[in-house]
Short mmCIF file of N, CA and C in Angstrom, two decimals:
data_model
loop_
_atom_site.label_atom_id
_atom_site.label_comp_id
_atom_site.label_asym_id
_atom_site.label_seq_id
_atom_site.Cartn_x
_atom_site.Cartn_y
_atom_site.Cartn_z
N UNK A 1 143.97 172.62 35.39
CA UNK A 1 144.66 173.05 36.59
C UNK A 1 144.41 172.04 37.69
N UNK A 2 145.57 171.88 38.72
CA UNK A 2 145.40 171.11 39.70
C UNK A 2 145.84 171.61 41.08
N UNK A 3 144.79 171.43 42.17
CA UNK A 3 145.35 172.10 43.09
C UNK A 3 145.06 170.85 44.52
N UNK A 4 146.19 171.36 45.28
CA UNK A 4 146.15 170.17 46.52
C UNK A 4 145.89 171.21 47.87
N UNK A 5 145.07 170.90 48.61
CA UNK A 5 144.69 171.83 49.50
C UNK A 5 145.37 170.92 50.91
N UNK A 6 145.60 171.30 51.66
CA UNK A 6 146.30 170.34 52.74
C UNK A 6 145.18 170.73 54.09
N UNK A 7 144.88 169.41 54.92
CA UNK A 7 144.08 170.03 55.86
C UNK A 7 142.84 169.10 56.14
N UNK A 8 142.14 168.91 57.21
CA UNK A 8 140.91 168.05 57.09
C UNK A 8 139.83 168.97 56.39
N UNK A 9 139.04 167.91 55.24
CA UNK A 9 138.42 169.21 54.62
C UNK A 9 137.04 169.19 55.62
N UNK A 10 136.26 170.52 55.25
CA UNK A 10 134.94 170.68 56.41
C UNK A 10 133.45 170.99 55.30
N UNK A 11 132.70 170.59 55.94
CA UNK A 11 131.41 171.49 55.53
C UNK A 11 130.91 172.85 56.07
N UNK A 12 130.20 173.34 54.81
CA UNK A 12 129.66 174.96 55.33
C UNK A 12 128.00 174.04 55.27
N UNK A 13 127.60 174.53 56.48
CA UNK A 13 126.33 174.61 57.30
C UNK A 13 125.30 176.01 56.00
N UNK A 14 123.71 176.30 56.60
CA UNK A 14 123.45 177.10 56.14
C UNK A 14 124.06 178.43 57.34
N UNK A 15 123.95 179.36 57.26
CA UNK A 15 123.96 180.72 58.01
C UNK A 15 123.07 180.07 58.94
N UNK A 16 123.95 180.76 60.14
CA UNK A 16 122.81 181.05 61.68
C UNK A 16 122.86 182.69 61.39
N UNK A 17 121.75 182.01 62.94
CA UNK A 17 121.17 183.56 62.85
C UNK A 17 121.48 184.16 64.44
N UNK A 18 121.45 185.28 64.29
CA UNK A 18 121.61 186.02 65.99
C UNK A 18 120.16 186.01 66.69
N UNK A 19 119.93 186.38 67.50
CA UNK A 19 118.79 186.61 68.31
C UNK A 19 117.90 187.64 68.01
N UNK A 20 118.54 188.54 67.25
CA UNK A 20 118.24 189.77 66.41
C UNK A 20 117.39 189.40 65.00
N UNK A 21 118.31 188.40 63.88
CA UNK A 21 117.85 187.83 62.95
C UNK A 21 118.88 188.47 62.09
N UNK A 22 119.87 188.46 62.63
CA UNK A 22 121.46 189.07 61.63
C UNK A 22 121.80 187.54 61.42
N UNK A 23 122.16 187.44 60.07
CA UNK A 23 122.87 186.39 59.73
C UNK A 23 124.15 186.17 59.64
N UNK A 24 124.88 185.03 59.82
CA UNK A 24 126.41 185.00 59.73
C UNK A 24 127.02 183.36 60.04
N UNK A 25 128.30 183.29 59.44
CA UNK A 25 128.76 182.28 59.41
C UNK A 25 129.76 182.25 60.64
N UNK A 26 129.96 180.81 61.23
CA UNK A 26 131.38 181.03 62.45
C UNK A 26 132.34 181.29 61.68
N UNK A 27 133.33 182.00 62.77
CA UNK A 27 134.65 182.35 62.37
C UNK A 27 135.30 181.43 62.02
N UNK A 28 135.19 180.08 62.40
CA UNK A 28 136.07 179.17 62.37
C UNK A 28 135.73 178.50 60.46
N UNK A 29 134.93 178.74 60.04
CA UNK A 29 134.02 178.79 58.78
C UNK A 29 134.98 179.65 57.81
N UNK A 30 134.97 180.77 58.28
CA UNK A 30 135.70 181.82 57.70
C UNK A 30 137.24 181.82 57.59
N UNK A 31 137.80 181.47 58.64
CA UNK A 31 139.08 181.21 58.58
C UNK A 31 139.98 180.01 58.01
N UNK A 32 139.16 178.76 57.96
CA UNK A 32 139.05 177.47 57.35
C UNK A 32 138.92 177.81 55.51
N UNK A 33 138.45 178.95 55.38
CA UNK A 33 138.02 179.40 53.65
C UNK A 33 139.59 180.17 53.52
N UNK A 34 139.75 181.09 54.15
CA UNK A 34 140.77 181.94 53.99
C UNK A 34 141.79 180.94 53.92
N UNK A 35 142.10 180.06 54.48
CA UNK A 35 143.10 179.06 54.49
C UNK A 35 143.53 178.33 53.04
N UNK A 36 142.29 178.23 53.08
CA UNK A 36 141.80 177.24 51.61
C UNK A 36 142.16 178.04 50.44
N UNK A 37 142.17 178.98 50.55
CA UNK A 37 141.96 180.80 49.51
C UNK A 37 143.56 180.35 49.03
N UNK A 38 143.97 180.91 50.21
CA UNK A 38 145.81 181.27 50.58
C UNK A 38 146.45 180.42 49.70
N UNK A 39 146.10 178.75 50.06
CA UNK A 39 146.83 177.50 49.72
C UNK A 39 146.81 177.50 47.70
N UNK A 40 145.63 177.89 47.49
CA UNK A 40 145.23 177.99 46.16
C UNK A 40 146.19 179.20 45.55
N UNK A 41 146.02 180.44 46.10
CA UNK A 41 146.99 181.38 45.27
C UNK A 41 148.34 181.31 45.12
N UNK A 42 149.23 180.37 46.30
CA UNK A 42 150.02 180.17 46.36
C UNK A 42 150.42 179.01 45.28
N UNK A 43 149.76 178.35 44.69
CA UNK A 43 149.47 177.31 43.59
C UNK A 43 149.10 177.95 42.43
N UNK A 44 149.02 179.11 41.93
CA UNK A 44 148.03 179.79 40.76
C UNK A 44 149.62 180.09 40.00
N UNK A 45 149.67 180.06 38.80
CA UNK A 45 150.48 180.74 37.91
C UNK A 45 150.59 181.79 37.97
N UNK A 46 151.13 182.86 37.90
CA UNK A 46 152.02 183.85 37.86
C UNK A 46 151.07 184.95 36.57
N UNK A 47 150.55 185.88 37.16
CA UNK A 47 149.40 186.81 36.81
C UNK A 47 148.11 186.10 36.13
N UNK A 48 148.18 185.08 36.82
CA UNK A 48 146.76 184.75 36.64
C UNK A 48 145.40 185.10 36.58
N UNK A 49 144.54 185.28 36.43
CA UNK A 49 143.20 186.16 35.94
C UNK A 49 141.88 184.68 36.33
N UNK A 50 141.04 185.26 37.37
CA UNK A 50 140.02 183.87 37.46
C UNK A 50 139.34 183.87 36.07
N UNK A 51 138.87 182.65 36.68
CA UNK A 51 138.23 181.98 34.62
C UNK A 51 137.26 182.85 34.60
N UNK A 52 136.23 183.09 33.61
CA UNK A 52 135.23 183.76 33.86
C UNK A 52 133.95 182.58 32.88
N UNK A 53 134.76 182.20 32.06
CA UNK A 53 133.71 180.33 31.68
C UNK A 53 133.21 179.61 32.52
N UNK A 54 132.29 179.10 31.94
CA UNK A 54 132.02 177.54 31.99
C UNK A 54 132.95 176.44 32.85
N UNK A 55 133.22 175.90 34.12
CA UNK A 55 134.19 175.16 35.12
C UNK A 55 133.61 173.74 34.78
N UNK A 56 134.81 172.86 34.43
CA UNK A 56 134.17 171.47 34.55
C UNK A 56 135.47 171.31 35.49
N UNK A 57 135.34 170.11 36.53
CA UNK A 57 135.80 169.55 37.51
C UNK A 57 136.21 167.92 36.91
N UNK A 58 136.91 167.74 37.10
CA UNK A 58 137.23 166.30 36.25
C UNK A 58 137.71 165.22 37.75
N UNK A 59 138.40 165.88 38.97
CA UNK A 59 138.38 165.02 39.68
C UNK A 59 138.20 166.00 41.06
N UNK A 60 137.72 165.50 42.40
CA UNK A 60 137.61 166.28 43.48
C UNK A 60 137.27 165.09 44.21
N UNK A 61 138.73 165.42 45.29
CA UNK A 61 139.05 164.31 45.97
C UNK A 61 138.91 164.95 47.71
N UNK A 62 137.67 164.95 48.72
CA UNK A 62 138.14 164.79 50.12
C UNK A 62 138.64 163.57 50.56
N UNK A 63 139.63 163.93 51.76
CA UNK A 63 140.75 162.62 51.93
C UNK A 63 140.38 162.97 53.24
N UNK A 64 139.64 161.90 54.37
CA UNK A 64 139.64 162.58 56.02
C UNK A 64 140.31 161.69 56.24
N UNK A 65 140.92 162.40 58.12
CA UNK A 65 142.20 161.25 58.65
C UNK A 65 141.14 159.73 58.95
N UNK A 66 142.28 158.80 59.31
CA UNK A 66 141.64 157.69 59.47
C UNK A 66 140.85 157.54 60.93
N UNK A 67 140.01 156.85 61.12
CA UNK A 67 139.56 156.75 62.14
C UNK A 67 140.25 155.55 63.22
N UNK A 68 140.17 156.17 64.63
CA UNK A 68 140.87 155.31 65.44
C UNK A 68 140.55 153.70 65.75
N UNK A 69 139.68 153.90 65.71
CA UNK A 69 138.93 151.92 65.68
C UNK A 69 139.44 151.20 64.18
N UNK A 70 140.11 152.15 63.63
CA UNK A 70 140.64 151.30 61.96
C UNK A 70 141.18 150.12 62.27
N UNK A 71 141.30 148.95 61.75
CA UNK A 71 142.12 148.06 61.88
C UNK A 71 143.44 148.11 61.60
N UNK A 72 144.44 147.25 62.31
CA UNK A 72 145.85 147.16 61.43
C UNK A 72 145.79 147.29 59.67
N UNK A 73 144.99 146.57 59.30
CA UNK A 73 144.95 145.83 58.36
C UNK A 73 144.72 147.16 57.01
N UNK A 74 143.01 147.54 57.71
CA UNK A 74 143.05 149.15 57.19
C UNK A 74 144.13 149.66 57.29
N UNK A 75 144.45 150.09 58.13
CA UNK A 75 145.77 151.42 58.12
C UNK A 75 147.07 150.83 57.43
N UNK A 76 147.14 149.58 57.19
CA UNK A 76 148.27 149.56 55.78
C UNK A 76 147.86 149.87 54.81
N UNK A 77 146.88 149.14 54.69
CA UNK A 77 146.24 149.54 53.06
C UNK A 77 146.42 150.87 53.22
N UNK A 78 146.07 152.16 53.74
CA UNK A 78 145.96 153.51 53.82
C UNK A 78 147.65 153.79 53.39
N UNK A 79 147.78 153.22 54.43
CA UNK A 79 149.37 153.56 54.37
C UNK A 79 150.38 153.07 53.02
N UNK A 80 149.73 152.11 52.43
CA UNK A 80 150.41 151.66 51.20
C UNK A 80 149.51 152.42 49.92
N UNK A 81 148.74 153.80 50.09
CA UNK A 81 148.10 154.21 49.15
C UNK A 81 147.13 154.33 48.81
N UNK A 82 146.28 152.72 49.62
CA UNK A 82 144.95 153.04 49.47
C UNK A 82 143.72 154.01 50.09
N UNK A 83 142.53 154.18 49.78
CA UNK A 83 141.71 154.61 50.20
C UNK A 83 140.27 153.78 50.80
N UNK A 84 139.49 154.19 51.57
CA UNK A 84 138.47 153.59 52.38
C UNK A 84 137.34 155.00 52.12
N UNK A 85 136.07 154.56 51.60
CA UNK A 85 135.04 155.42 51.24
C UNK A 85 134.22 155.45 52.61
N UNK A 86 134.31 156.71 52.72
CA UNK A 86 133.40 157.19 53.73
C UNK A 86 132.27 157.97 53.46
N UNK A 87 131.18 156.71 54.48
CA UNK A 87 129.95 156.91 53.73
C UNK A 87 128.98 157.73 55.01
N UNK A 88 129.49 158.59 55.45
CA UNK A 88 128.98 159.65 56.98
C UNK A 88 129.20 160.94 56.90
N UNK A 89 128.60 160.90 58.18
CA UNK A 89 128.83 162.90 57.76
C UNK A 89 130.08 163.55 57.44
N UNK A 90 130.34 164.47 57.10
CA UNK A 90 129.87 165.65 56.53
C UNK A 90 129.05 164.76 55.08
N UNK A 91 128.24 165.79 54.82
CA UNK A 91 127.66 165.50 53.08
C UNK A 91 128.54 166.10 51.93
N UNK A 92 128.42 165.72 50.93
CA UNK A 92 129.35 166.03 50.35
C UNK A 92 129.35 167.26 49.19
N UNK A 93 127.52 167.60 49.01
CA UNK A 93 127.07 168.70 48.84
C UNK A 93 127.92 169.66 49.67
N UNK A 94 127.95 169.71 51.37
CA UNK A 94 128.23 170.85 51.66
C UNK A 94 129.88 170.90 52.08
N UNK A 95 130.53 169.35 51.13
CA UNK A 95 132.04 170.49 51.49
C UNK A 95 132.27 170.78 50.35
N UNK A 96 131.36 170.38 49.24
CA UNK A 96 131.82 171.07 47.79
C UNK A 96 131.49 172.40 47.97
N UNK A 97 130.56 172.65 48.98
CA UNK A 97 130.03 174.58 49.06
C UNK A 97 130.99 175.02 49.76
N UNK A 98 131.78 174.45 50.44
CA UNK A 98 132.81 175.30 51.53
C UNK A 98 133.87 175.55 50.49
N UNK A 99 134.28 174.56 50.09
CA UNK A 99 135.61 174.48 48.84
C UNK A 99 135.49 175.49 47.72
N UNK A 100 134.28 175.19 47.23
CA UNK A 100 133.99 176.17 46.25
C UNK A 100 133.56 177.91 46.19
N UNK A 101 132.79 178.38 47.30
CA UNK A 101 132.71 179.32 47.92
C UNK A 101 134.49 180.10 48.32
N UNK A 102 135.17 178.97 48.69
CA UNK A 102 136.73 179.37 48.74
C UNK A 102 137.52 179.79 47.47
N UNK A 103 137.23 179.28 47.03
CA UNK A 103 137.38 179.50 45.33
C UNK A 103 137.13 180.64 44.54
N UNK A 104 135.86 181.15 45.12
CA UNK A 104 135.63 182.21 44.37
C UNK A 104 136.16 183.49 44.33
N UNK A 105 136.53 183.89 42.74
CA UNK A 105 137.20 185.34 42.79
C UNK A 105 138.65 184.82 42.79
N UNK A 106 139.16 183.60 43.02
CA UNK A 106 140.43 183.17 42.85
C UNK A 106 140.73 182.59 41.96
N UNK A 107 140.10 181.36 41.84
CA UNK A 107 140.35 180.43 40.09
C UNK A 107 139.50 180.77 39.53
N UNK A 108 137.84 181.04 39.85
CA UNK A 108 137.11 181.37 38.74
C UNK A 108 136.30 182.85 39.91
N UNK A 109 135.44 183.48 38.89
CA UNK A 109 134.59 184.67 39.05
C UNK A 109 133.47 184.01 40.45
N UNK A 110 133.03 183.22 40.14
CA UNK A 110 131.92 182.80 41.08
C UNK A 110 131.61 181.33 40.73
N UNK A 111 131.03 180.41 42.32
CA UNK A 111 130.96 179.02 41.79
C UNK A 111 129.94 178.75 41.11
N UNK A 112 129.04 179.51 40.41
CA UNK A 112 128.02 179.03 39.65
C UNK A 112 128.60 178.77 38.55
N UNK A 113 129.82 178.78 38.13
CA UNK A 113 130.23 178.78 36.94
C UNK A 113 130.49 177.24 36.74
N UNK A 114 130.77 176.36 38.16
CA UNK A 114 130.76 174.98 38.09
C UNK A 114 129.64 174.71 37.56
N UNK A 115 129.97 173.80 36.07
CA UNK A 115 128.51 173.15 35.62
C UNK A 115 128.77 171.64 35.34
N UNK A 116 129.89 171.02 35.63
CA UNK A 116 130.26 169.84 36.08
C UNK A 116 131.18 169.53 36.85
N UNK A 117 130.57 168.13 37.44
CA UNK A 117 132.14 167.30 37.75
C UNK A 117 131.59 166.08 37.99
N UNK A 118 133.01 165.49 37.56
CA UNK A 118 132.69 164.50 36.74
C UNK A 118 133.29 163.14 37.37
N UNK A 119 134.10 163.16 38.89
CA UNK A 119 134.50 162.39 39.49
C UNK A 119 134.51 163.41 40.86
N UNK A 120 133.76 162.34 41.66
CA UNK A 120 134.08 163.19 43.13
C UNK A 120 133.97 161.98 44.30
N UNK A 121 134.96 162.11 45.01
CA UNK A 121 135.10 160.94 46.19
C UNK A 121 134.92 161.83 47.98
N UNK A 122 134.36 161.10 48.59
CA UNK A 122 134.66 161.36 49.90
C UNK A 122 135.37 160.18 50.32
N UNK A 123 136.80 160.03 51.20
CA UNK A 123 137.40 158.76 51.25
C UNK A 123 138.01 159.29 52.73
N UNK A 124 138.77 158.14 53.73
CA UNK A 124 139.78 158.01 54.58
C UNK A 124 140.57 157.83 54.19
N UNK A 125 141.49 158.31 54.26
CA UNK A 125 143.35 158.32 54.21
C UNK A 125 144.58 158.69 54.89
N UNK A 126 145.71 158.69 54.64
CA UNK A 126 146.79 158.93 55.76
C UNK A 126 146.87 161.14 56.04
N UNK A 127 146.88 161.27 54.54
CA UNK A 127 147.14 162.75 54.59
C UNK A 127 145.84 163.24 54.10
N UNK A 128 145.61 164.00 55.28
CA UNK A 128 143.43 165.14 54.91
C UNK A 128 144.28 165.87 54.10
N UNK A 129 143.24 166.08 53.16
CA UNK A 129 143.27 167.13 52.29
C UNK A 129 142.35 166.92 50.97
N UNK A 130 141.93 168.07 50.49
CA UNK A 130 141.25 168.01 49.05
C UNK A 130 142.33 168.33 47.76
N UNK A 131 141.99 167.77 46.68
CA UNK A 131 142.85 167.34 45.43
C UNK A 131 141.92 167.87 44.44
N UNK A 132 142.20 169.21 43.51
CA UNK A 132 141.13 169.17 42.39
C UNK A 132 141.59 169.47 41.13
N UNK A 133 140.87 168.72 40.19
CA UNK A 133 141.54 169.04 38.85
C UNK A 133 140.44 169.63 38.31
N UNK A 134 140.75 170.74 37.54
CA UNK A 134 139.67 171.33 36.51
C UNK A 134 140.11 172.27 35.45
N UNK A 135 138.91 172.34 34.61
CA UNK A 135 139.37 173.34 33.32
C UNK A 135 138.37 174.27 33.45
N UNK A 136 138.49 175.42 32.16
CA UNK A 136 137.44 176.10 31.80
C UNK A 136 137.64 176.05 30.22
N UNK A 137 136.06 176.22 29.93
CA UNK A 137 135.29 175.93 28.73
C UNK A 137 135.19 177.20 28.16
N UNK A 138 135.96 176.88 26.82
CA UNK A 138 135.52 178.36 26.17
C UNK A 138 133.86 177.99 25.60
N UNK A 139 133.29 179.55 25.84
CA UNK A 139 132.49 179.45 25.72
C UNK A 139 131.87 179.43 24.14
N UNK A 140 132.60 179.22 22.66
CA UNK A 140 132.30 178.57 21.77
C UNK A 140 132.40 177.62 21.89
N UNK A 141 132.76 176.81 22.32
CA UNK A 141 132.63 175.20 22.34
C UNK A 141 131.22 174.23 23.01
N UNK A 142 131.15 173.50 22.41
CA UNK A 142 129.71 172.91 23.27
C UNK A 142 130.43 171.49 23.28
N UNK A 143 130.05 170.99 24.42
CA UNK A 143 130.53 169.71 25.13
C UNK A 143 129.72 168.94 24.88
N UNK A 144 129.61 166.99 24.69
CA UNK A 144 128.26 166.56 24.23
C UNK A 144 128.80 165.44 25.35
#
């Protein structure tokens, strides 16, 4: 399966806390997932059922906009296709937790079920958005 998410992608932080010691995520956290949710079901085949296997990830692509100090020179290359690796914040641990956390209960049961992937980029480009390809593993099969 392949899905194109449109959008600058973000990281999930751990939980803050209130003054109390209630935990919770910003709204803007929450609504950024729901987004992400939406874009995916609207992409899902037609009575689809989340996986409940084994998830390998074969490609997972963040694409952020370009930055304004880019050169001419950059922004063709961008513009003729290429990409520029960005090596700064966000980490890339935590937009695979935002993405994937979005995920859940939609393509598969829960993200622990990710037990690979096997290409993953953080890059600059013309159009933000995340790109993911993946399968699920029946669970007779063993992968070597």
């Amino acid at each position: 399966m392949k899905f194109i998410i449109l959008g600058i992608p973000f990281a999930k932080q751990s939980f803050r806390f209130t003054k109390t010691g209630i935990k919770y995520q910003p709204k803007e956290v929450k609504e950024k997932q729901k987004s992400i949710k939406q874009q995916i079901i609207e992409q899902l085949p037609p009575n689809f059922y989340p996986f409940s296997c084994p998830i390998v990830v074969t490609e997972l692509l963040f694409v952020f906009p370009p930055l304004k100090s880019f050169s001419k020179k950059k922004m063709k290359m961008l513009e003729d296709g290429g990409y520029i690796l960005k090596g700064t914040a966000p980490d890339v641990d935590n937009l695979c937790k935002a993405f994937f956390d979005a995920m859940g209960g939609v393509v598969f049961q829960k993200d622990s079920q990710v037990c690979e992937i096997r290409n993953m980029k953080k890059v600059y480009g013309i159009k933000p958005r995340i790109e993911i390809e993946l399968f699920g593993i029946r669970d007779d099969i063993n992968i070597k």
